[in-house]
Short mmCIF file of C-alpha atoms in Angstrom, two decimals:
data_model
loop_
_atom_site.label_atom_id
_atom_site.label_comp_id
_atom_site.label_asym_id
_atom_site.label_seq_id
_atom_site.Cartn_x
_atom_site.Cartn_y
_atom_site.Cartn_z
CA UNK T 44 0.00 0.00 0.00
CA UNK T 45 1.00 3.71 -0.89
CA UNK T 46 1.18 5.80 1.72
CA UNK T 47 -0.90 8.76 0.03
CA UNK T 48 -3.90 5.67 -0.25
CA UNK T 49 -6.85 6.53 1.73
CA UNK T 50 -7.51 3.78 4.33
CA UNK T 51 -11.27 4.27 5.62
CA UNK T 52 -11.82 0.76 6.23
CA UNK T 53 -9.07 0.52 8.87
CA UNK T 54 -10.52 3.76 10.26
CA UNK T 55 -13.75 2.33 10.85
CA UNK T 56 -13.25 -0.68 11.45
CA UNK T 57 -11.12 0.59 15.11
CA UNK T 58 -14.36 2.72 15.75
CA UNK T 59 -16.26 -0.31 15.66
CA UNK T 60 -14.23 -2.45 17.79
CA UNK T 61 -14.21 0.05 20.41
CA UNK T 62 -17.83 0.37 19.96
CA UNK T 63 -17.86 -3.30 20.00
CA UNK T 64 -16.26 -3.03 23.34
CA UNK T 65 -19.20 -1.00 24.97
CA UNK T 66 -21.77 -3.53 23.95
CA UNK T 67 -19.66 -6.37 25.60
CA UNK T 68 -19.38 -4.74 28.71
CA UNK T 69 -22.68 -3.63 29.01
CA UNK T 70 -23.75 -7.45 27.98
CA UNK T 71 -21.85 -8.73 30.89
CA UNK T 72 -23.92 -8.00 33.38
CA UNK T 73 -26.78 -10.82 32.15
CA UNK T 74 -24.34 -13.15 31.16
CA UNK T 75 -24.47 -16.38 32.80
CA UNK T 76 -21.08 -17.87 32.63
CA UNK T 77 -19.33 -14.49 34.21
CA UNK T 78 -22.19 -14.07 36.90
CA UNK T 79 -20.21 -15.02 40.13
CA UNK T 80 -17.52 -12.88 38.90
CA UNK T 81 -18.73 -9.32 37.02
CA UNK T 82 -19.70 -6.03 39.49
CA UNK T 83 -22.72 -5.78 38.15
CA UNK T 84 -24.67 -8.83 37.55
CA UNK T 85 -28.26 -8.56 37.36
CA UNK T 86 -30.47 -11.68 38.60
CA UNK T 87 -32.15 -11.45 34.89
CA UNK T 88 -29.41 -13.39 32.74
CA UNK T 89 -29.60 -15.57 29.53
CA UNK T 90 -27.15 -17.76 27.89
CA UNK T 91 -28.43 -15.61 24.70
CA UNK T 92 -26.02 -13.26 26.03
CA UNK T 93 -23.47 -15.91 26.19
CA UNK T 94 -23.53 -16.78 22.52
CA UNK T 95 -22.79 -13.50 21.13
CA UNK T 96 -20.98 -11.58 23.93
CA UNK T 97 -18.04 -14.13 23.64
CA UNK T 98 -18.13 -14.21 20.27
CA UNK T 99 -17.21 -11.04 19.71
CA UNK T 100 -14.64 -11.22 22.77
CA UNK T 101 -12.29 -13.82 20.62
CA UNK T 102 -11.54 -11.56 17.54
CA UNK T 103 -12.71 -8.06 19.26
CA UNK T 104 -9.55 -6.74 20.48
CA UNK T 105 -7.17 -8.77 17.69
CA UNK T 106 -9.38 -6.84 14.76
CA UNK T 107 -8.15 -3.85 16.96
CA UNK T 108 -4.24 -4.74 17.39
CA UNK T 109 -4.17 -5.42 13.66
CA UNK T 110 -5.41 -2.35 12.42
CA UNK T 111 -3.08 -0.44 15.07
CA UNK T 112 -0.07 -2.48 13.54
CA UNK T 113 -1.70 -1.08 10.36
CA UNK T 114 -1.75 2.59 11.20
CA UNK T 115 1.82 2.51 13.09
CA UNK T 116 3.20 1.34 10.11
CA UNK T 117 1.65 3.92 8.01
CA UNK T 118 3.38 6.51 10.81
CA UNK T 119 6.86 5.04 10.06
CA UNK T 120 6.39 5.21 6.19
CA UNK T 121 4.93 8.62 6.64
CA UNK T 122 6.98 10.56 9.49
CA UNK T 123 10.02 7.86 10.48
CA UNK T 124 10.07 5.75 13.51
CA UNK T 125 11.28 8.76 15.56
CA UNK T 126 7.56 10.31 14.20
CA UNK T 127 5.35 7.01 14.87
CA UNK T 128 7.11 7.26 18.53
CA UNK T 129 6.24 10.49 19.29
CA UNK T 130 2.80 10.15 18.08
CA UNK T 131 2.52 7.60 19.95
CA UNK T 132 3.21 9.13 22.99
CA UNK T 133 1.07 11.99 22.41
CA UNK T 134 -1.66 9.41 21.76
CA UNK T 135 -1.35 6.64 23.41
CA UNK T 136 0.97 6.82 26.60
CA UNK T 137 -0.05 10.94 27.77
CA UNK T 138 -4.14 9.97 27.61
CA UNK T 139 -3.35 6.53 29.70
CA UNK T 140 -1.37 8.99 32.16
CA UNK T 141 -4.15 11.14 32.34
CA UNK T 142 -7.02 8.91 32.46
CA UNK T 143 -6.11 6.25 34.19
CA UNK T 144 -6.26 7.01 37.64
CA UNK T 145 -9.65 9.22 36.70
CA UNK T 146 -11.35 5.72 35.69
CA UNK T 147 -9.65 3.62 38.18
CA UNK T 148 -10.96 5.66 41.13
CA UNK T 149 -13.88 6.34 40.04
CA UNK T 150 -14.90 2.85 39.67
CA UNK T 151 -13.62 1.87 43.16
CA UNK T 152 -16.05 4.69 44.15
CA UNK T 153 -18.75 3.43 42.08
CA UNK T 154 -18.72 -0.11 43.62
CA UNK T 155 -18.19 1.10 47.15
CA UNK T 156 -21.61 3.20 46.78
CA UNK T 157 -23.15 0.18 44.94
CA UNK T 158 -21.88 -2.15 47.93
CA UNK T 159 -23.55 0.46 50.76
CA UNK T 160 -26.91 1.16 48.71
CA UNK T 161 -27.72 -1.54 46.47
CA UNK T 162 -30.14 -4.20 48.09
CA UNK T 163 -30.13 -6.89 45.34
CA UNK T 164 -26.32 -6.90 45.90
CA UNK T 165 -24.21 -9.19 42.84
CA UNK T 166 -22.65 -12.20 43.98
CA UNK T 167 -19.24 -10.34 43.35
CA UNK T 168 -20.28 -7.17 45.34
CA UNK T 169 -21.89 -9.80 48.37
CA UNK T 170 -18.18 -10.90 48.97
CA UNK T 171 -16.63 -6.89 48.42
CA UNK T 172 -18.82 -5.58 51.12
CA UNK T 173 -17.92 -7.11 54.20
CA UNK T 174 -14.20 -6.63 53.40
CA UNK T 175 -15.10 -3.05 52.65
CA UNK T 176 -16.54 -3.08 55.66
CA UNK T 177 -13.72 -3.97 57.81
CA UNK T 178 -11.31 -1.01 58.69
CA UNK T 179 -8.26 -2.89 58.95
CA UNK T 180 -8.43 -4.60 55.48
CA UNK T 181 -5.44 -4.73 52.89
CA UNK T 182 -5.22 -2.55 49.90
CA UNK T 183 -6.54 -4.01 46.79
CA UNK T 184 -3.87 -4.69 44.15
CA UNK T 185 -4.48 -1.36 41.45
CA UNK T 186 -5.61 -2.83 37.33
CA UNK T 187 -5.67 -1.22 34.14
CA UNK T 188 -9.15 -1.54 34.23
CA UNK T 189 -10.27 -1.17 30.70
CA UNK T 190 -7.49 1.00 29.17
CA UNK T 191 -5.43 -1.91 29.58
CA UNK T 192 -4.72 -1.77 25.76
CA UNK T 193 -2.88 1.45 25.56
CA UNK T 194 -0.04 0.36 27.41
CA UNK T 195 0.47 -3.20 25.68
CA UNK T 196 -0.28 -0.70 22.20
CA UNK T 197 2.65 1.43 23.72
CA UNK T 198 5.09 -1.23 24.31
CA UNK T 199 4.80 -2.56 20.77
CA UNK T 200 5.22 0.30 19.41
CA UNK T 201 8.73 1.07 21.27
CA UNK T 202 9.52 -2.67 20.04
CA UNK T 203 9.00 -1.52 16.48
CA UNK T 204 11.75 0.75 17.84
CA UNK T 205 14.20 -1.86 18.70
CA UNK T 206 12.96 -3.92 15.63
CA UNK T 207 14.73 -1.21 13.41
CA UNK T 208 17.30 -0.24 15.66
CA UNK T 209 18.34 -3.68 15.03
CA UNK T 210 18.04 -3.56 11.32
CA UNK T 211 15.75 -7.32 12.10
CA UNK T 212 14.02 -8.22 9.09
CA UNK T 213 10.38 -9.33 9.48
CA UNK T 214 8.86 -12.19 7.65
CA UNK T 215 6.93 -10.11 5.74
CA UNK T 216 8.10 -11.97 2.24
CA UNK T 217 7.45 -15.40 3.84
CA UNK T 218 3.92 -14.19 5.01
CA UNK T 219 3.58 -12.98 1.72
CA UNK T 220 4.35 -16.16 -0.17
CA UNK T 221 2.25 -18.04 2.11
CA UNK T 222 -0.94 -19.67 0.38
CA UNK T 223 -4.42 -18.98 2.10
CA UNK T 224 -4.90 -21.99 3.67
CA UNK T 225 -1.69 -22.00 5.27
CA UNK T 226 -2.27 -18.35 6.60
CA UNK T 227 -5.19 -19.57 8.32
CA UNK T 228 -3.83 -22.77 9.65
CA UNK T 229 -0.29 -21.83 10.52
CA UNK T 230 -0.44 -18.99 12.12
CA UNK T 231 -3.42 -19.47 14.72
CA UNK T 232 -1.18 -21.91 16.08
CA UNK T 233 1.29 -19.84 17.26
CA UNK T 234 -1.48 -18.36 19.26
CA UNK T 235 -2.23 -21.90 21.45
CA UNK T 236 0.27 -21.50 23.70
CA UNK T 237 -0.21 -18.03 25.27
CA UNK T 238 -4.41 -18.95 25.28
CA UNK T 239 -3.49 -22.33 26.87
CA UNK T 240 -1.59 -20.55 29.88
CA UNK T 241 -4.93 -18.74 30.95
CA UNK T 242 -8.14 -19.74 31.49
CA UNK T 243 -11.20 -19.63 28.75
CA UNK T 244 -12.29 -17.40 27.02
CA UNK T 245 -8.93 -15.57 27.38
CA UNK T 246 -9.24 -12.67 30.61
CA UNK T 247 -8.35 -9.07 30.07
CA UNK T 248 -4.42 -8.36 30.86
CA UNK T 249 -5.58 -5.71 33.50
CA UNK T 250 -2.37 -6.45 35.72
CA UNK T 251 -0.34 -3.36 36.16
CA UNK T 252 2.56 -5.71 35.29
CA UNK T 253 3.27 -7.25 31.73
CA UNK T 254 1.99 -10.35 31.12
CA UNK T 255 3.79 -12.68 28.44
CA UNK T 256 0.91 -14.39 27.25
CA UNK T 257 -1.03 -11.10 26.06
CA UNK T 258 2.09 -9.26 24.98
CA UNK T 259 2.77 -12.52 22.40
CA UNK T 260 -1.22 -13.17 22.13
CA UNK T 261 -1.83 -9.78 21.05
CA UNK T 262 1.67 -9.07 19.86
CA UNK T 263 1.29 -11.46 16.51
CA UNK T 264 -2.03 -9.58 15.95
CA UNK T 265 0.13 -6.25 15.62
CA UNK T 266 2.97 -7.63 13.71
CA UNK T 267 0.24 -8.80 11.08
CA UNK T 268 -1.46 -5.50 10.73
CA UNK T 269 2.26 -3.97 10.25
CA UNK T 270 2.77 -6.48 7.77
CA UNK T 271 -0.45 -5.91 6.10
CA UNK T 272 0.25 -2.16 5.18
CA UNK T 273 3.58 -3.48 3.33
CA UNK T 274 2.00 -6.40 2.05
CA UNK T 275 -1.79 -5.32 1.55
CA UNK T 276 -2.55 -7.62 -1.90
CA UNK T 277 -2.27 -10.46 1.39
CA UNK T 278 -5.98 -9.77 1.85
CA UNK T 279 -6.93 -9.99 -1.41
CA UNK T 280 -5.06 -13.22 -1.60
CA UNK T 281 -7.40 -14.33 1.03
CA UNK T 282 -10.74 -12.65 0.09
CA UNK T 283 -12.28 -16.17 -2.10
CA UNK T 284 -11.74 -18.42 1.31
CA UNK T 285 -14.12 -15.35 3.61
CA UNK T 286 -17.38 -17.07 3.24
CA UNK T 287 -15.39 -20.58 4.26
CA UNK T 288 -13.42 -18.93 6.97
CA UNK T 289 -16.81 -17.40 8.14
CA UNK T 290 -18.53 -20.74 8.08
CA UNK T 291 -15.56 -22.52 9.86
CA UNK T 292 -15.29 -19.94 12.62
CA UNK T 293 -18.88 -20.39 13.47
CA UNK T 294 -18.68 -24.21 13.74
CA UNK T 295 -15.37 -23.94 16.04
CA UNK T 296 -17.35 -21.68 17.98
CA UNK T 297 -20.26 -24.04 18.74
CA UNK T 298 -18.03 -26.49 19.92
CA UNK T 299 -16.30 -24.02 22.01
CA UNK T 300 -19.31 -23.11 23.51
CA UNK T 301 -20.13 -27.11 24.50
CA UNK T 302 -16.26 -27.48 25.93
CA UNK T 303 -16.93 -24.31 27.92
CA UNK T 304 -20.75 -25.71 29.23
CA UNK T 305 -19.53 -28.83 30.14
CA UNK T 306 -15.86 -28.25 31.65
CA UNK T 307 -14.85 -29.09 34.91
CA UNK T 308 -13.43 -25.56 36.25
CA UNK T 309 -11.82 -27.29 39.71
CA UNK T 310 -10.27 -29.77 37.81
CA UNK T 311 -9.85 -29.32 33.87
CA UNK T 312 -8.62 -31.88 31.66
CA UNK T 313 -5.45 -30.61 30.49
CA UNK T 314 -6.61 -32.05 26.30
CA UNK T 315 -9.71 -30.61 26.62
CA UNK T 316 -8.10 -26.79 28.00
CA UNK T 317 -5.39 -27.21 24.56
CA UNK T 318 -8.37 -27.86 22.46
CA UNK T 319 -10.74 -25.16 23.93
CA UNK T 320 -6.97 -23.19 23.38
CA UNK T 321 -6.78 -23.83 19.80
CA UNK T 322 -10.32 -23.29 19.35
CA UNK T 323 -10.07 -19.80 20.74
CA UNK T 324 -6.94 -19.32 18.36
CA UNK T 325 -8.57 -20.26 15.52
CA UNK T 326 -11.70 -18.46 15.80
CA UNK T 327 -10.58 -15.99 16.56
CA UNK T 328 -7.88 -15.47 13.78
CA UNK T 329 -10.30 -16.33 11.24
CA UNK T 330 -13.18 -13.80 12.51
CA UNK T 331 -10.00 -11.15 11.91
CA UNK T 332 -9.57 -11.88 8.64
CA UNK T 333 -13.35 -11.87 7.64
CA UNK T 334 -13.72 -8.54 9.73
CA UNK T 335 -10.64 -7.03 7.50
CA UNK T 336 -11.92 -8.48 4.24
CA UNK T 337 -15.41 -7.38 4.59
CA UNK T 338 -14.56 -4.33 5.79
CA UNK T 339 -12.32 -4.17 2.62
CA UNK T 340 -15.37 -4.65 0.73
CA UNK T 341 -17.96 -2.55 2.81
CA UNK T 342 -16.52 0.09 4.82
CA UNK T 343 -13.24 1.19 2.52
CA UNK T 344 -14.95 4.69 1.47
CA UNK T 345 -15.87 8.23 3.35
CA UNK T 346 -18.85 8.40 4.95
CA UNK T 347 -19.44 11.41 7.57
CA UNK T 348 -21.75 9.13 10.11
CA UNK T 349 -18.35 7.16 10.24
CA UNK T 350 -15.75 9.31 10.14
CA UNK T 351 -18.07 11.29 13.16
CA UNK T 352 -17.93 7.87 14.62
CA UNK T 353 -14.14 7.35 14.38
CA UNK T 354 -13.19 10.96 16.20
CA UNK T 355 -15.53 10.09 18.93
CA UNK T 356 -15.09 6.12 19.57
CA UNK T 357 -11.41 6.88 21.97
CA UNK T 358 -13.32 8.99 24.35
CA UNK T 359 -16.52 6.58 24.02
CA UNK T 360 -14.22 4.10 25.25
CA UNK T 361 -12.57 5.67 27.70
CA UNK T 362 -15.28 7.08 29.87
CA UNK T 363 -17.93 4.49 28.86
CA UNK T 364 -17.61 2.04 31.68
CA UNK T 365 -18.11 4.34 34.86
CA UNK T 366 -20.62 5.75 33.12
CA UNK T 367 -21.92 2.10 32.51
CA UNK T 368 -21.77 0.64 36.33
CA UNK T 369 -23.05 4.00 37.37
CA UNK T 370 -26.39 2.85 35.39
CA UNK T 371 -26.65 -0.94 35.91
CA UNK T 372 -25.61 -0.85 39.31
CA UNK T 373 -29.49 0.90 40.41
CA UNK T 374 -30.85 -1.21 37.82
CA UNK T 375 -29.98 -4.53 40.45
CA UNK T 376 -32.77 -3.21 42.49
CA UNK T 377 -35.39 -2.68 39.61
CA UNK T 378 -37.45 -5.56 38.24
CA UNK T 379 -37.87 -5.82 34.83
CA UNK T 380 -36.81 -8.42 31.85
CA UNK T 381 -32.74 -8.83 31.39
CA UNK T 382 -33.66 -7.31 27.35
CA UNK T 383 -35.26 -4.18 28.57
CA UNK T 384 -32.37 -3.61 31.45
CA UNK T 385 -29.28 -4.23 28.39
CA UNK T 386 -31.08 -1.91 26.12
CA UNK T 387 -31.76 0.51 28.72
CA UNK T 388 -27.95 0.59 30.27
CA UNK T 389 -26.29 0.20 26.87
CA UNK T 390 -28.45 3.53 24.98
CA UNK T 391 -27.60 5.52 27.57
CA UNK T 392 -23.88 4.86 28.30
CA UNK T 393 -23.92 5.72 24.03
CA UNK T 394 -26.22 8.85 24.67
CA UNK T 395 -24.36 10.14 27.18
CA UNK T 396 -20.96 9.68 26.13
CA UNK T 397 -21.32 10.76 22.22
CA UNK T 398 -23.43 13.71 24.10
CA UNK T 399 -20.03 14.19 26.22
CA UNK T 400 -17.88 13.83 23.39
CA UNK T 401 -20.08 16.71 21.36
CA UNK T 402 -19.96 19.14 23.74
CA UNK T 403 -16.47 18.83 26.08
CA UNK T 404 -14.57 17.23 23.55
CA UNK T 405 -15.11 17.63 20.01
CA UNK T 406 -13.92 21.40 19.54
CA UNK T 407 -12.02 21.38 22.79
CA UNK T 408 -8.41 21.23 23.87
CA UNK T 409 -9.52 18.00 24.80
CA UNK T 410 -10.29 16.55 21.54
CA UNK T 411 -7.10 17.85 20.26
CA UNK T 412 -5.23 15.85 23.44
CA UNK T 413 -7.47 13.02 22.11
CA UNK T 414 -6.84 13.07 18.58
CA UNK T 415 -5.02 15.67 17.23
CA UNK T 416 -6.42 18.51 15.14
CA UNK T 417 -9.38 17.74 13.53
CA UNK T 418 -9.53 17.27 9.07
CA UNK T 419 -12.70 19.09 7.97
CA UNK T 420 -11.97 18.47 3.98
CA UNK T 421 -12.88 15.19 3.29
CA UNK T 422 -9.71 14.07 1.50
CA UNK T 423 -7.85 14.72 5.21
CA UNK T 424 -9.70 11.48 6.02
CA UNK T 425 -6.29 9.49 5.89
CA UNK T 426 -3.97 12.23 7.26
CA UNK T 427 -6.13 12.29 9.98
CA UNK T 428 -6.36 8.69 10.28
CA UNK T 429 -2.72 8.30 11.01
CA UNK T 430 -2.65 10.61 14.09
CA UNK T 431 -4.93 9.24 15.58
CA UNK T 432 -4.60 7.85 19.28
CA UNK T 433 -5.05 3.95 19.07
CA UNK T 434 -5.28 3.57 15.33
#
């Protein structure tokens, strides 16, 4: 790919798996299989939920590592590694800095109200309030929360760094020359290991120290979307085995789903745990590539909705979870169908932050912070693309 090329699809297709991101969360809270363990789980849950919230958890976040291999690669071409790191910084590592410990205490706020007020108390927040309760009790260990990602999307970027320092060739002509069906059969596998070392589906890296698995997990994810901006006739390559990839990924994930039903959490078999592994790998990888080729097809032109969309999805995803728990947590006490409580929580954590994005962030120093100065001629699209904070 040139660099001058316009790259919408990549654009929108990190809007949507942010967006993505805010229906997960939101679809937690009525999921059975997470109920003993998420803040705000309501009584009202369906495996419904199930089906299609951890669906979109195995490729979510890899669609999103890709296409900010993608765009950091496009920042090398365009500005030098020197360029892509400072961008970078600006980006990725100052926001984190900023609005980390905004989120993080907020949230501890939000669940110790919830924990004091909320009758219908989750099974999680039953076991948090009688240590909250007890003055001499030990400091909880601080997370990421959910900005997890910019700091694993900060530390590959500084080993793009020491990639070139290095002079290290990557395998981009052997991933080139591979055929599609090894692509989607080699590859995956590489991803087995790091899935196999945690439990399934694969957790959120919110430790505030590295952990191996995600940074290779979600590492190989990044080197492909690098790869992809030198190599983009790859996808095309690819684009006749889609509809078979598709098909493939949903049959994998159906027998996921019966490993996951009918394991043995005390005890696991170890060859069942590598086969619900590869199964993660491999649906995963292949719902990235159909993601990337149909947005290829579908999404690769300017559209306003979406480019409004892609300026506003970073702070969407940034504030969207306090804002989130601060809903469902008085919906525990309310009784009403687990449909009419998801649509509720998850239209108004959108309402109000796209309404919070319009009017403090937009046409503020803030948005600027965010995502650098804003295009308004619609051939910016791509020069606006590439400054952008996780794209």
């Amino acid at each position: 790919m040139q660099a001058g090329n316009r790259v919408h699809y990549m654009d929108n297709l990190r809007a949507l798996a942010m967006l993505a991101g805010v229906v997960f969360h939101a679809s937690l809270a009525y999921s059975v299989l997470i109920h003993d363990f998420w803040p705000t789980a309501d009584a009202g849950n369906s495996v419904i939920v199930d089906v299609f919230a951890w669906f979109s958890h195995l490729f979510r976040m890899p669609l999103f590592f890709v296409v900010a291999g993608f765009f950091a690669a496009l920042l090398v071409q365009k500005r030098g590694i020197g360029g892509m790191l400072g961008n970078r910084f600006a980006r990725v590592l100052l926001p984190f800095l900023v609005f980390w410990p905004i989120v993080y205490f907020t949230m501890g706020w939000l669940i110790t109200n919830a924990a004091a007020n909320v009758e219908n108390l989750s099974p999680l927040l039953k076991m948090i309030k009688p240590w909250l309760a007890n003055p001499d009790r030990p400091a909880a260990p601080p997370t990421l929360v959910h900005l997890w990602f910019l700091p694993y999307l900060m530390c590959f970027c500084i080993l793009v760094w020491v990639v070139h320092a290095l002079e290290f060739k990557a395998p981009g002509r052997w991933l080139a020359s591979l055929k599609p069906v090894a692509i989607a059969t080699v590859i995956p596998l590489v991803l087995v290991l790091p899935l196999y070392s945690v439990p399934a589906p694969h957790p959120a890296p919110e430790s505030l120290f590295p952990q191996w698995w995600a940074l290779v997990f979600y590492g190989v994810y990044f080197t492909l979307g690098y790869l992809l901006f030198h190599h983009a006739r790859l996808l095309d390559r690819v684009k006749p085995a889609a509809p078979w990839l598709l098909l493939a990924a949903l049959i994998s994930y159906a027998a996921f789903l019966v490993l996951l039903r009918n394991t043995v959490v005390a005890n696991p078999n170890p060859l069942v745990h590598v086969f619900k592994a590869a199964l993660e790998a491999y649906v995963g990888f292949w719902m990235t590539l159909v993601c990337l080729l149909f947005g290829k097809q579908w999404l690769d032109r300017g559209n306003r909705i979406m480019r409004y969309v892609a300026d506003a999805s970073y702070w969407v995803y940034i504030v969207h979870l306090p804002v989130l728990f601060a809903i469902q947590y008085p919906l525990l006490d309310i009784e009403a169908h687990w449909v009419l409580k998801f649509g509720f929580s998850l239209f108004a954590t959108l309402g109000i932050a796209f309404a919070s994005y319009q009017l403090l962030v937009r046409n503020t120093v803030l948005g600027r912070f965010l995502n650098g100065t804003r295009r308004s001629r619609p051939n910016a699209i791509s020069a606006h693309a590439e400054s952008r904070a996780i794209g």
